Short mmCIF file of C-alpha atoms and ligand atoms in Angstrom, two decimals:
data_model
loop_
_atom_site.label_atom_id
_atom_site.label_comp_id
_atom_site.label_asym_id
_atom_site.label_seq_id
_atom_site.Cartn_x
_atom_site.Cartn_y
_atom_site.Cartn_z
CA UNK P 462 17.18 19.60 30.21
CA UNK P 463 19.08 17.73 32.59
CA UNK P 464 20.23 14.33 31.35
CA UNK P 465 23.15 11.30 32.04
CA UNK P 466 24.98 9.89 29.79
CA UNK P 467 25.96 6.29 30.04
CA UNK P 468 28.66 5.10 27.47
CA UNK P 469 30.00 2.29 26.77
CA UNK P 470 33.98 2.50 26.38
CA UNK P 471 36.52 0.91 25.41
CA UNK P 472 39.93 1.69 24.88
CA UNK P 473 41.14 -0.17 22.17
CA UNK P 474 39.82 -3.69 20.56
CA UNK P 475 41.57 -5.38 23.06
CA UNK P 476 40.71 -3.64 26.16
CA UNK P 477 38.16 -4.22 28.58
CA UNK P 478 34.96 -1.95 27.81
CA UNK P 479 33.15 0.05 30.72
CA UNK P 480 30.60 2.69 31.01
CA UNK P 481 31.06 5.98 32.01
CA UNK P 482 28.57 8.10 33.33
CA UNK P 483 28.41 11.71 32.33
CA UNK P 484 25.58 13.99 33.72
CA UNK P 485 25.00 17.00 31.20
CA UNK P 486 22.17 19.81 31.25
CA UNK P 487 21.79 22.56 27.96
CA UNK P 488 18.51 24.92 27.67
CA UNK P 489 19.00 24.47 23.67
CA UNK P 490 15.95 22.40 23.07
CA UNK P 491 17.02 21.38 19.42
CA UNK P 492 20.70 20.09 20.29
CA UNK P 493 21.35 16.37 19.18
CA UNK P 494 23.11 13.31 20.97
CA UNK P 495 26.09 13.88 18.51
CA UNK P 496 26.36 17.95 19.42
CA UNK P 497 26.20 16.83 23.40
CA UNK P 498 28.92 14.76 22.50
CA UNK P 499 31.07 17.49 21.32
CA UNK P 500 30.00 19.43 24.14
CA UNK P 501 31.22 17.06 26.79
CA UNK P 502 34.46 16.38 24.42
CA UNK P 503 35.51 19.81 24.76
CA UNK P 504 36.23 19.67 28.26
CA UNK P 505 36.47 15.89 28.53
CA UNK P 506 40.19 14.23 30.10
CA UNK P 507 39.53 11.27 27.76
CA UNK P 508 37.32 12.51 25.06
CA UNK P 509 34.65 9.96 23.45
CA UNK P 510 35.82 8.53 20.43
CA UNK P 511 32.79 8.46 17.80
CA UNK P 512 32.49 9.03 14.23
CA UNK P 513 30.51 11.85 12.14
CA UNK P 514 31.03 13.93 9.39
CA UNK P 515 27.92 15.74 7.85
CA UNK P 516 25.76 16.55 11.00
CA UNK P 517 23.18 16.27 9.01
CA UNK P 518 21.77 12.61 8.41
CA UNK P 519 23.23 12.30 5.39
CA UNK P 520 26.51 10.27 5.41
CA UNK P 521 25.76 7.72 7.75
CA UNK P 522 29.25 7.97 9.99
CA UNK P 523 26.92 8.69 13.31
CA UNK P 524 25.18 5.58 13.76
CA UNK P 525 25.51 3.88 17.27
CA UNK P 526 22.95 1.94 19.60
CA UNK P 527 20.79 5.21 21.58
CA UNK P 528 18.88 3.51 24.24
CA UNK P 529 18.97 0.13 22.81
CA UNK P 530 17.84 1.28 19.56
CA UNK P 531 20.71 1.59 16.43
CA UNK P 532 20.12 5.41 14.88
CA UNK P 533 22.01 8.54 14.01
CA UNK P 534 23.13 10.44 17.01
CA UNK P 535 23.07 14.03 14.62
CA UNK P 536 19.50 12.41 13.87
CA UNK P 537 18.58 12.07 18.06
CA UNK P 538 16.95 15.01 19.73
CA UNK P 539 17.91 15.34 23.91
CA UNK P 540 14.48 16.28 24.21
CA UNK P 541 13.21 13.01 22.93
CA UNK P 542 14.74 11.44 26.22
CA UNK P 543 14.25 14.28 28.31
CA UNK P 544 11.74 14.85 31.05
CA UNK P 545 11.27 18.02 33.08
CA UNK P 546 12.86 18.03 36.65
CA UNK P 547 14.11 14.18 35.99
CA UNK P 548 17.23 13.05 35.43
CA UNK P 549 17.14 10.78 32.09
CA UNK P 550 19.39 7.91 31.23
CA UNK P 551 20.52 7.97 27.38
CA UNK P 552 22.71 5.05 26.97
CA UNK P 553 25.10 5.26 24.18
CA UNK P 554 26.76 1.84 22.96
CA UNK P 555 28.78 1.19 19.68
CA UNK P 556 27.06 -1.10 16.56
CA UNK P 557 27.00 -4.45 17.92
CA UNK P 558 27.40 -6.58 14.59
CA UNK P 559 30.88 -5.35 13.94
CA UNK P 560 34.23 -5.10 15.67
CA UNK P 561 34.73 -2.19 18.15
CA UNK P 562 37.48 0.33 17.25
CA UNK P 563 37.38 2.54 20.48
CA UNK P 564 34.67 3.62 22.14
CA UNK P 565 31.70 4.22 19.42
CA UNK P 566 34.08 3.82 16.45
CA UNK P 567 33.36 0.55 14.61
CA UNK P 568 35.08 -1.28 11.97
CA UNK P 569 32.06 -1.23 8.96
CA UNK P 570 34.73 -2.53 6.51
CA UNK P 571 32.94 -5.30 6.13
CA UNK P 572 29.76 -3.44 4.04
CA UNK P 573 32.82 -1.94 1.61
CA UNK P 574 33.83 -5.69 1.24
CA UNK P 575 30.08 -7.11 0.68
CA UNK P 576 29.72 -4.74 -2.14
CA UNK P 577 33.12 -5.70 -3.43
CA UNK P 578 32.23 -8.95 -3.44
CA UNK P 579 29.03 -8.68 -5.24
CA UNK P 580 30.68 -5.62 -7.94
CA UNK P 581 28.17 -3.68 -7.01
CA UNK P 582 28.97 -0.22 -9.12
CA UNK P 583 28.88 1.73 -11.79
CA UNK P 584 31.53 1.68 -14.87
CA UNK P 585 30.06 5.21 -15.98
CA UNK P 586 28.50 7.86 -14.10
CA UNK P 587 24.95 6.78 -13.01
CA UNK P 588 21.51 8.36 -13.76
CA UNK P 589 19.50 9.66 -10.87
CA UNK P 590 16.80 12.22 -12.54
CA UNK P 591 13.37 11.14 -11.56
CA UNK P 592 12.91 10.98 -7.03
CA UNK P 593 10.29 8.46 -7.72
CA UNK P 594 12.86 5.61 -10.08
CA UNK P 595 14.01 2.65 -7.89
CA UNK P 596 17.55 3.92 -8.35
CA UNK P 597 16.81 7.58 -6.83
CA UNK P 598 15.77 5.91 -3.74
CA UNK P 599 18.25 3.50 -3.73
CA UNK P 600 20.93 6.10 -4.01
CA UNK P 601 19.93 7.38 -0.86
CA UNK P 602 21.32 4.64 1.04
CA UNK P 603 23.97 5.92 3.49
CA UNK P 604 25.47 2.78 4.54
CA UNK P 605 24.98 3.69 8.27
CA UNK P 606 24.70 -0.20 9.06
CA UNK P 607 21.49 -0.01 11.26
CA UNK P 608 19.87 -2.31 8.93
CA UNK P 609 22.22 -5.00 9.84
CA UNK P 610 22.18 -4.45 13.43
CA UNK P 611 17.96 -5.27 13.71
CA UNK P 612 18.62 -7.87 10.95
CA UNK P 613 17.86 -11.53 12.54
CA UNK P 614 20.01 -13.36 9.66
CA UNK P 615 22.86 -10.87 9.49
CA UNK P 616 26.12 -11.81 10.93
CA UNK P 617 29.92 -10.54 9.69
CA UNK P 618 31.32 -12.70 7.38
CA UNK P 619 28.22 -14.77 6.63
CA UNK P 620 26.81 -15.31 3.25
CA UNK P 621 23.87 -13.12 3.21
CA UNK P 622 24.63 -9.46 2.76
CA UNK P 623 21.97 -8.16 4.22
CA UNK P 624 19.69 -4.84 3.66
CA UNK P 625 22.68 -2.56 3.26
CA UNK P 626 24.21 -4.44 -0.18
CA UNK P 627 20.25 -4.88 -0.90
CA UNK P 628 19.50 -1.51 -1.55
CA UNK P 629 22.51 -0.80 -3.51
CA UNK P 630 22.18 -3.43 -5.81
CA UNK P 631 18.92 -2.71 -6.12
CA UNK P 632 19.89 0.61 -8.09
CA UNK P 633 22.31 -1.93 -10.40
CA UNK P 634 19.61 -4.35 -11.09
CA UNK P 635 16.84 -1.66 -12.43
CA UNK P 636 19.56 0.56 -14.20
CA UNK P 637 22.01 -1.75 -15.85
CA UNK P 638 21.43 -3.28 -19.38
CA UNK P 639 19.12 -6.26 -19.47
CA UNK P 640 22.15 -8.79 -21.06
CA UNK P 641 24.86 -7.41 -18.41
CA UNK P 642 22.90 -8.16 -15.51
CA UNK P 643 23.30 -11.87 -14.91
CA UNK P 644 25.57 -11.81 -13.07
CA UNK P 645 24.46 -9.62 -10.37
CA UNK P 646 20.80 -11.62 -10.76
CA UNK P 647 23.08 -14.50 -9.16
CA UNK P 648 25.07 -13.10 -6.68
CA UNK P 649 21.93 -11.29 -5.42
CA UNK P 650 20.07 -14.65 -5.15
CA UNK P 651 22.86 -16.01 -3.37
CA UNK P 652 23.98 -13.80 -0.68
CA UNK P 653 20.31 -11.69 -0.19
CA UNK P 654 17.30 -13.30 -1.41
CA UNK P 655 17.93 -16.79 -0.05
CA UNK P 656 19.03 -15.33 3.24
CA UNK P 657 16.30 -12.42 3.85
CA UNK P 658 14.02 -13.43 6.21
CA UNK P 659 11.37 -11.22 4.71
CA UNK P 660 10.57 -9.94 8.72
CA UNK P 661 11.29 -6.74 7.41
CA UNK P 662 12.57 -5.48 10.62
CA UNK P 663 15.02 -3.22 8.74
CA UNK P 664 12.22 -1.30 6.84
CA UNK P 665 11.50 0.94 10.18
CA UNK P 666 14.73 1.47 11.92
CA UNK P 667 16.59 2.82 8.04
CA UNK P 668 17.14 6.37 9.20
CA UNK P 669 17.28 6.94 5.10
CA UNK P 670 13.71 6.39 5.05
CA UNK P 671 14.19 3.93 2.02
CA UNK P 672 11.46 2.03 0.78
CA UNK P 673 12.49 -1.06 1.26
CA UNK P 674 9.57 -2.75 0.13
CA UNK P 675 9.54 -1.50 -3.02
CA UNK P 676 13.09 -2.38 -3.92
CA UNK P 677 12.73 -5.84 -2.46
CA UNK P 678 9.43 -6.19 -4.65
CA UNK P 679 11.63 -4.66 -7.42
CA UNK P 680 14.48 -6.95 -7.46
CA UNK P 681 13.51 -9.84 -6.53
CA UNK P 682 11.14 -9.77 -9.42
CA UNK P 683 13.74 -9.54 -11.64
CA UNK P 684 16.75 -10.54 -9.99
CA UNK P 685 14.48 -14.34 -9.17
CA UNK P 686 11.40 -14.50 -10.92
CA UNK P 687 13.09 -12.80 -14.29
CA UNK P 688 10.24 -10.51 -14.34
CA UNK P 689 10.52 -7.16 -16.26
CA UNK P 690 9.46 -4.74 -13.50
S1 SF4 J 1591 13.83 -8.25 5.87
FE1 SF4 J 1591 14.51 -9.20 7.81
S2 SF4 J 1591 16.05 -10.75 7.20
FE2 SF4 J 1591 15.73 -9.39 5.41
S3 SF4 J 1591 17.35 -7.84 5.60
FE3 SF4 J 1591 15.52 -6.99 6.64
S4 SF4 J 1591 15.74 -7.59 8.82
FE4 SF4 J 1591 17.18 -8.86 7.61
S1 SF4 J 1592 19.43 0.61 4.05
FE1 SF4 J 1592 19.06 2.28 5.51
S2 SF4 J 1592 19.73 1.40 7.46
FE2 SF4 J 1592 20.63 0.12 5.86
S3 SF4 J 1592 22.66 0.96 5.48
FE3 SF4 J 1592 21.24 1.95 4.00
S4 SF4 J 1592 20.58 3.83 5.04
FE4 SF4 J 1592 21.49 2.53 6.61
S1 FES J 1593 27.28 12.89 11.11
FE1 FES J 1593 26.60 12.36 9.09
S2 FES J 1593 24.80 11.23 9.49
FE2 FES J 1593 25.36 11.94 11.46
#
């Protein structure tokens, strides 16, 4: 596979960004935007700065903009973009909704601080036995941010939360006690229900694979209508 690399860099939060072009070619048919980009940074002057940690879609530290589109780069096959005896573009650009770090490092502090803000965890350690309950599939939320970056209404420092404080308090509105929950029946009024758009465009591009339907369905039943659910 022959392919070029196009990414988006920038120094510093400061500096001026630019993209660099990097042609790269492997035989391995199962290697991943994030392992090309330790290839190249083995031998790179300036190695790409990016984030990752598991290499295996499951802690979220990956996510970036691949061709326009915000996913997991351990999660993006080469051979999805490649095509035999062409040269393929794969443009790689940092999360646009938050502040650029270097290169494809952004600053997703402000999730941590949403969460904060709403108290969104546990005081004991949480139950997670049956993969069907609303709080197993909550729990799976990896706080990527790719949610936010389709989301129409979601903008840093704004008052609705978006999909990524959704789904986790989600889990705390179907597990905690019925007469310790209102106040996290408010704050999720205020800062997701009466800013979700309901367009849903988060619900395909969650590289979690969460159901965000049914957790919408879930808590807004009970977090706004009061409905047992
Ligand atoms: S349903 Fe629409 S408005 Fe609501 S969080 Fe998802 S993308 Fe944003
Ligand atoms: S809901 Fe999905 S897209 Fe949003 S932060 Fe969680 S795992 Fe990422
Ligand atoms: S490195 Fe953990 S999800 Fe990609």
């Amino acid at each position: 596979m022959k392919l070029r690399f196009d990414i988006r860099r920038q120094k510093s939060p400061d500096d001026k960004p630019y993209i660099q072009s990097i042609l790269f070619e492997t035989d391995d048919e199962n290697m991943t935007v994030a392992a090309a980009l330790n290839k190249i940074n083995e031998t790179a002057d300036s190695p790409v700065k990016w984030e990752c940690s598991c290499m295996q879609k499951k802690c979220g530290a990956c996510a970036m903009v691949i061709n326009g589109v915000p996913r997991l780069a351990c999660g993006a096959l080469l051979s999805e973009f490649a095509k035999k005896g062409i040269i393929k573009i794969v443009k790689l650009e940092p999360l646009k909704k938050f502040p650029v770090v270097a290169d494809l490092i952004v600053d997703r502090s402000i999730m941590m601080k949403n969460l904060k803000e709403m108290q969104i965890w546990f005081e004991s350690a949480a139950k997670t036995e049956n993969k069907k309950d609303i709080s197993y599939e909550a729990s799976r939320c990896l706080q990527c941010g790719c949610c936010l970056e389709v989301c129409p209404n979601f903008y840093p420092e704004g008052e609705f939360f978006g999909m990524s404080a959704a789904v986790p308090a989600s889990r705390i509105i179907a597990d905690m006690p019925e007469n310790q929950k209102k106040e996290i029946q408010e704050m999720y009024r205020k800062n997701i229900y009466e800013g979700c758009g309901k367009s849903l465009a988060c619900r395909n591009i969650c590289p979690a694979g969460i159901d965000i339907d049914k957790l919408l369905v879930n808590s807004n039943a009970a977090a706004v209508w009061k409905r047992k659910v």
